[in-house]
Short mmCIF file of C-alpha atoms and ligand atoms in Angstrom, two decimals:
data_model
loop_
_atom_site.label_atom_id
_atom_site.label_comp_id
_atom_site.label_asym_id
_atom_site.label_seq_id
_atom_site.Cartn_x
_atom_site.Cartn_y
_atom_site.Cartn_z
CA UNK A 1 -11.30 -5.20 40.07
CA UNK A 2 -9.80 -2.06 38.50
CA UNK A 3 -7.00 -0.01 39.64
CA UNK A 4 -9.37 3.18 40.19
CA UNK A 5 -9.44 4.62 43.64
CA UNK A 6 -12.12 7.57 44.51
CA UNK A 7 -12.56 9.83 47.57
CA UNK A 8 -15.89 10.73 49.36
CA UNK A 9 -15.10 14.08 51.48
CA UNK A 10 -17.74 14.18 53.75
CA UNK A 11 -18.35 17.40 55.65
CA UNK A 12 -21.61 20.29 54.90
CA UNK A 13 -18.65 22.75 55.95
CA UNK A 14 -16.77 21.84 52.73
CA UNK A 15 -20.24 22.83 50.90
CA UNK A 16 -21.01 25.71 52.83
CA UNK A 17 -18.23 28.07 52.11
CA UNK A 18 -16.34 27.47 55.65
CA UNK A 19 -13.86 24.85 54.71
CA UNK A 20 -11.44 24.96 51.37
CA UNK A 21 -11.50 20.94 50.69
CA UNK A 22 -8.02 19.99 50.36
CA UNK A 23 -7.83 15.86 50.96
CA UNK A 24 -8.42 15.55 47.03
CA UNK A 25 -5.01 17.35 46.31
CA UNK A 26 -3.08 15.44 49.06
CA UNK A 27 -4.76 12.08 48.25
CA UNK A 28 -4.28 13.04 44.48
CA UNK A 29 -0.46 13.41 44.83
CA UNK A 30 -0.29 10.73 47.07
CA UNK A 31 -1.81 8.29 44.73
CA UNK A 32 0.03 9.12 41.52
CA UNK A 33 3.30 8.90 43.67
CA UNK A 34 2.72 5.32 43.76
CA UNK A 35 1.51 4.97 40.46
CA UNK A 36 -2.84 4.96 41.08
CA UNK A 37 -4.67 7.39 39.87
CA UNK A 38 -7.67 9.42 41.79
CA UNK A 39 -10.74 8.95 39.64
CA UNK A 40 -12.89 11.04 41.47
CA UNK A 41 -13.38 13.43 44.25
CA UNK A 42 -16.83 13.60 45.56
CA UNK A 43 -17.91 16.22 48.04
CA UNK A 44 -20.79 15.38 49.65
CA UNK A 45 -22.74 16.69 53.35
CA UNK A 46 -23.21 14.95 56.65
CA UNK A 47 -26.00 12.99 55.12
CA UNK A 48 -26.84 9.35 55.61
CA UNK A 49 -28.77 8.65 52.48
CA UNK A 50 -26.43 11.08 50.12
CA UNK A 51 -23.28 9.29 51.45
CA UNK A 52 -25.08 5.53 51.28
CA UNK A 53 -26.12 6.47 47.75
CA UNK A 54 -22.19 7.87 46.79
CA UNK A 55 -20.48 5.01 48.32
CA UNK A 56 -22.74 2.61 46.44
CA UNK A 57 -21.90 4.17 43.41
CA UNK A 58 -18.03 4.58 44.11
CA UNK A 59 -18.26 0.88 44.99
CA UNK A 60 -19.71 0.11 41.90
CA UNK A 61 -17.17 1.49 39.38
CA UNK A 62 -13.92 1.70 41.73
CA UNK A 63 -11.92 -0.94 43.30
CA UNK A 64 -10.55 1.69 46.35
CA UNK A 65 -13.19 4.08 48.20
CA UNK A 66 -11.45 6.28 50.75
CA UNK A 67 -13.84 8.34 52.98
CA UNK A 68 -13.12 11.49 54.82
CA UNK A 69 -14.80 13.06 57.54
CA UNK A 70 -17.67 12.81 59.91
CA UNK A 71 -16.08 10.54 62.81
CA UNK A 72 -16.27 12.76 65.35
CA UNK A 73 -17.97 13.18 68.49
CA UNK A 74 -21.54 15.01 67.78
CA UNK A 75 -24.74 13.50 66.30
CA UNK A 76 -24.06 15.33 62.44
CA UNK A 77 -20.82 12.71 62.67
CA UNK A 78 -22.32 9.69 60.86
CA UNK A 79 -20.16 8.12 58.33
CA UNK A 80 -19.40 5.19 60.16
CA UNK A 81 -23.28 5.07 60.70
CA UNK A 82 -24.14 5.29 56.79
CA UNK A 83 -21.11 2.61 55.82
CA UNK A 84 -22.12 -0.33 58.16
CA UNK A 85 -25.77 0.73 56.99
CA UNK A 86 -25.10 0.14 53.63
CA UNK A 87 -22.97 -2.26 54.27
CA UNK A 88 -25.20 -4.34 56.63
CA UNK A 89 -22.64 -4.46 58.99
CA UNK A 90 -22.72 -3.79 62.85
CA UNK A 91 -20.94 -1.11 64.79
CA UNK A 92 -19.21 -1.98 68.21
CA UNK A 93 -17.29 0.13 70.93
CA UNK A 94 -13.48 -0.95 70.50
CA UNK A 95 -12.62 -0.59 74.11
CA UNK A 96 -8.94 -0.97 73.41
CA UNK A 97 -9.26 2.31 71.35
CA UNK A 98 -11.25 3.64 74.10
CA UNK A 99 -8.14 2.78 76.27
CA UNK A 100 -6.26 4.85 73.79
CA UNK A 101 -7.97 7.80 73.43
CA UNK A 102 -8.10 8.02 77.39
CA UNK A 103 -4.47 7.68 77.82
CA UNK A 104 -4.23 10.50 75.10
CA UNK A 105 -7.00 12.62 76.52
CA UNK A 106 -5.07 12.42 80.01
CA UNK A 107 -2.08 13.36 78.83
CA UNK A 108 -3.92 16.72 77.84
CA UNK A 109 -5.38 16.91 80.91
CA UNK A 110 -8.53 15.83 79.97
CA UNK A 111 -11.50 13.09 80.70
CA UNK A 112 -12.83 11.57 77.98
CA UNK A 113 -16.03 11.65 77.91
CA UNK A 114 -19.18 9.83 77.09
CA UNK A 115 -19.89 11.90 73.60
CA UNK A 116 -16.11 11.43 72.70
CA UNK A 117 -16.06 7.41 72.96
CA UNK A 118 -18.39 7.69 69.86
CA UNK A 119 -14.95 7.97 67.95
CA UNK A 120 -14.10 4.39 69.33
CA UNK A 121 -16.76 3.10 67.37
CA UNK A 122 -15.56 0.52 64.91
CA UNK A 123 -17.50 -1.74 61.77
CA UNK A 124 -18.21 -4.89 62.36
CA UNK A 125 -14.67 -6.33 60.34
CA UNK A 126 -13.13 -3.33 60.11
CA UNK A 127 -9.52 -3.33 60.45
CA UNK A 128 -8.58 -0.78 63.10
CA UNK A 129 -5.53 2.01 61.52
CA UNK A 130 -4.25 3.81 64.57
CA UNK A 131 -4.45 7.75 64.39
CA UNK A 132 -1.05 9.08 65.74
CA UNK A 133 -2.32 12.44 66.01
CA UNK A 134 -5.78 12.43 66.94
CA UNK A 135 -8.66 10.91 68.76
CA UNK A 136 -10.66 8.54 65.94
CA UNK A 137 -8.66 5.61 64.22
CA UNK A 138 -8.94 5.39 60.27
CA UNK A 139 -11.20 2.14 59.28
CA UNK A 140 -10.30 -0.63 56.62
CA UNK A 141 -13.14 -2.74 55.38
CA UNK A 142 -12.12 -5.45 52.72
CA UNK A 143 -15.13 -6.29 50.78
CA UNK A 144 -16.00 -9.54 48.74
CA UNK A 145 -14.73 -9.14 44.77
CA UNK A 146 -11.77 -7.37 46.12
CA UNK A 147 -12.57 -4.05 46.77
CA UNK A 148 -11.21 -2.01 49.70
CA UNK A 149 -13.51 1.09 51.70
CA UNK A 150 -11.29 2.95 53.63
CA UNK A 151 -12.59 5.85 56.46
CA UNK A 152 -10.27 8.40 57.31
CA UNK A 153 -10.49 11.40 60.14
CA UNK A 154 -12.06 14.69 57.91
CA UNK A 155 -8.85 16.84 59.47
CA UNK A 156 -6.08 17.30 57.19
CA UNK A 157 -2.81 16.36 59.66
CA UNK A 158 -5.18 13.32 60.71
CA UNK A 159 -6.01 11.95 57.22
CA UNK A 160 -2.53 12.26 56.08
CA UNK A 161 -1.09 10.70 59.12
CA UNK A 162 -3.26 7.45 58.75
CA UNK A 163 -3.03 7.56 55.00
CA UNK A 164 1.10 7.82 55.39
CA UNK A 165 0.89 4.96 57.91
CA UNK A 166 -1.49 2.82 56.69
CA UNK A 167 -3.21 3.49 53.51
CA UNK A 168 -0.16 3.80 50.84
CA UNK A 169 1.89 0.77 52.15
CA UNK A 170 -1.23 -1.43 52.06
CA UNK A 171 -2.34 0.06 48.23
CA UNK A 172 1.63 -0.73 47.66
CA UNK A 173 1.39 -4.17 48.29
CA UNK A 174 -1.75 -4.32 46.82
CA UNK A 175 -1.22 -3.25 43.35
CA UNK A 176 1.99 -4.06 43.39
CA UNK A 177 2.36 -4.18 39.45
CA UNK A 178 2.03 -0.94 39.23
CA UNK A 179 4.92 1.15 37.86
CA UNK A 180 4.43 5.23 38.45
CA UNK A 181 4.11 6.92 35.86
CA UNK A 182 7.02 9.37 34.56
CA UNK A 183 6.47 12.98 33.32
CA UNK A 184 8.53 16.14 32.29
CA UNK A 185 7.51 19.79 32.61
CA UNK A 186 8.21 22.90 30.07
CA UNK A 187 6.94 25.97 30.96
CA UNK A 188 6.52 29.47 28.60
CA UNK A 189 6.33 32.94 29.34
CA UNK A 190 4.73 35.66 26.71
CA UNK A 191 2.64 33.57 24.62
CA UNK A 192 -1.39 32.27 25.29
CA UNK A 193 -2.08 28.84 25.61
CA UNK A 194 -4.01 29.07 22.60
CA UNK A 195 -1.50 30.11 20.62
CA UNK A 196 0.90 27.46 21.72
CA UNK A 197 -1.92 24.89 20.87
CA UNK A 198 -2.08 26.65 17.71
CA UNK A 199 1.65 25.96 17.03
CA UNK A 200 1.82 22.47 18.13
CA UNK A 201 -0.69 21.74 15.96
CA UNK A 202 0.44 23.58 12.82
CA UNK A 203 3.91 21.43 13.66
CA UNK A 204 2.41 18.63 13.82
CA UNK A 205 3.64 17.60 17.19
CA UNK A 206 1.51 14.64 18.40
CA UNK A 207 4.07 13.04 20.21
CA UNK A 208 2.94 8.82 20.72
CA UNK A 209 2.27 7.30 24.13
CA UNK A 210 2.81 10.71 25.29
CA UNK A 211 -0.40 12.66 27.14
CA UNK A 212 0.23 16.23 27.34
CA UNK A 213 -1.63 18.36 29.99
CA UNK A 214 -1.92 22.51 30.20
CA UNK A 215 -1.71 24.36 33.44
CA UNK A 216 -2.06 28.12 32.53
CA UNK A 217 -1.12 30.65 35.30
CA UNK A 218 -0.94 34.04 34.59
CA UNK A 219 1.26 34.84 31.96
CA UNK A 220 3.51 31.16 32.57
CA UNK A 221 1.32 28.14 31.00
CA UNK A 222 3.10 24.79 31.78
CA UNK A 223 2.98 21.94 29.83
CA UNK A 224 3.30 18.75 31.65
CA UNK A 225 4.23 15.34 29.34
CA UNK A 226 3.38 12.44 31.23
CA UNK A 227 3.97 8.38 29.64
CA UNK A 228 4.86 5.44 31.16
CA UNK A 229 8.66 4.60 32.01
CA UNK A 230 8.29 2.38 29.38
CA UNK A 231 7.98 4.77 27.06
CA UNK A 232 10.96 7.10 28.82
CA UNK A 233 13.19 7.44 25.57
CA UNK A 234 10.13 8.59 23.61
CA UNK A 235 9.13 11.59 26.38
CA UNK A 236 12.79 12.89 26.74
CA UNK A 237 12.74 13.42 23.15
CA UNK A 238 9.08 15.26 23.16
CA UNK A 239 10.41 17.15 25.51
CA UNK A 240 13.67 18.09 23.36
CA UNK A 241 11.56 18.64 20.31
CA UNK A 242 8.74 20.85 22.20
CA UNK A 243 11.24 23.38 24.00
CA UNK A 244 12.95 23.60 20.80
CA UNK A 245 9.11 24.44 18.88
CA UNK A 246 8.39 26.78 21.78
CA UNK A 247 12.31 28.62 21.87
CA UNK A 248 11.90 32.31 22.89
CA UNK A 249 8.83 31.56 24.50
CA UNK A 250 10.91 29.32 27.47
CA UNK A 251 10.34 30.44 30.77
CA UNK A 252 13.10 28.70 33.02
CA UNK A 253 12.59 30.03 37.00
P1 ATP B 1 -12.44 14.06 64.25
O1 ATP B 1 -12.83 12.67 64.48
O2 ATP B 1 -10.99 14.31 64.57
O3 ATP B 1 -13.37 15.08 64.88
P2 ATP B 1 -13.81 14.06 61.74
O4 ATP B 1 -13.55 12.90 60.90
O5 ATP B 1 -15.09 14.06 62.48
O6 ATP B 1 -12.55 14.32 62.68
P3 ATP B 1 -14.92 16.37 60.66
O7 ATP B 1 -15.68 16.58 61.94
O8 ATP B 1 -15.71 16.02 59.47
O9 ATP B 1 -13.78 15.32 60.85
O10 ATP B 1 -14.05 17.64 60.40
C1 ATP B 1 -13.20 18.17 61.40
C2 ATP B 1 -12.50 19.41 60.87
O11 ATP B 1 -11.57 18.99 59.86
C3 ATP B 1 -13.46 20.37 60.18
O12 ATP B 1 -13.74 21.46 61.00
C4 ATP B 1 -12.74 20.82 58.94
O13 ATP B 1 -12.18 22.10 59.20
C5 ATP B 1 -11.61 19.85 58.74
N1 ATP B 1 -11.89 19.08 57.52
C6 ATP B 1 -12.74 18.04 57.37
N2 ATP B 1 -12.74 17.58 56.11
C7 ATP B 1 -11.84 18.35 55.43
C8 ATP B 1 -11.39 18.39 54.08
N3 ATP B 1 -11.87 17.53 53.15
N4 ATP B 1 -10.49 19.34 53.74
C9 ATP B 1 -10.02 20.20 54.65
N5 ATP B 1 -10.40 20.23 55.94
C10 ATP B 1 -11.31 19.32 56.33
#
């Protein structure tokens, strides 16, 4: 058991050019809010072998595998399919969730039909996390030697609904030990990231316990110190010492 978590986005429209894949960044943020970090991001198609074959990797190195994607209604949405597959698990219809999702369709004026009870389809075990803004519930399966798969609705308002409601408070109580990390952020105008490097380097600034990360952007590069709270007296001062190394160069919005 590690504290890694990795997502699987599942979807050929993320590979295709149709759909800008955007679950890493808001799982990504998410995570490090809390203090876990997002190992990978693995983009994948609607493809039962490719996504048994990634989840049995993910499994392998990662204690947390979130899945996105491909629990819809039509016959290209197989996740839950490939997972219980892999898994050896069955699938059932969860006829409360069927309830659900026709109490919800009918308050749109709509029947829900045959193709859309599909989404009511639940693994064998699977802890059911209730979708407050869509049809198909999120899926929790807790897996011998402590590791966690979770499946998560492919649309953005959807995953982050479940993943506010369900997801973060249970990896909360889960790793509970962990304390988020804290960082600082300088940013310069005028001068090439190169050249900063450059500088830092001739000054010798290799500030301990303290990772430093580069976001160039045009003509603004930031520099983001990151270390953990632990280690807060220690960043506060990197920071004091690099904006004074940098001086003109300061870019303050
Ligand atoms: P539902 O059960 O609500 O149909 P789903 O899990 O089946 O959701 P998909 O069918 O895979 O989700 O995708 C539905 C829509 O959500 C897609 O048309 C796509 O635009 C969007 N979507 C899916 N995955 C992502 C992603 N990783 N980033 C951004 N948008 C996504």
């Amino acid at each position: 058991m590690n504290n890694q978590a990795e997502l699987i986005s599942i979807g050929s429209e993320l590979l295709n050019g149709r759909t800008l894949n955007t679950l890493g960044k808001t799982l990504g943020g998410a995570l490090s809010g809390i203090g876990l970090e997002l190992s990978r991001d693995t983009t994948i198609p609607d493809d039962l072998e490719i996504i048994q074959d990634t989840l049995e990797a993910a499994l392998e190195r990662s204690s947390v595998v979130i899945l996105s994607g491909g629990l819809g209604p039509t016959i290209d949405d197989i996740t839950r399919e490939a997972v219980a597959g892999l898994l050896a698990k069955n699938i059932y219809l969860d006829h409360e969730t069927v309830k659900k999702m026709a109490r919800h369709d009918a308050e749109q004026g709509h029947i829900t039909t045959e193709a859309g009870k599909r989404q009511a389809l639940i693994i064998e075990g699977a802890q059911i996390l209730p979708n407050a803004v869509g049809a198909a519930p999120g899926q929790q399966i807790d897996l011998p030697g402590g590791k966690t798969v979770f499946i998560l609705p492919g649309v953005p308002a959807e995953f982050i609904s479940i993943m506010e409601e369900s997801v973060l408070p249970w990896l909360q109580g889960r790793f509970l030990e962990i304390i988020p990390k804290i960082s600082r952020s300088v940013k310069t105008r005028g001068i090439y990231e190169s050249d900063i490097v450059t500088l830092l380097e001739n000054m010798e600034f290799e500030p301990w316990n303290i990772k430093l990360g580069f976001y160039p952007n045009k003509d603004v590069v930031e520099i983001q110190l990151t270390s953990e709270q632990e280690f807060e007296h220690e960043l506060l001062e990197a920071e004091r010492t690099l904006r004074s190394l940098l001086g003109r160069f300061l870019h303050e919005e």
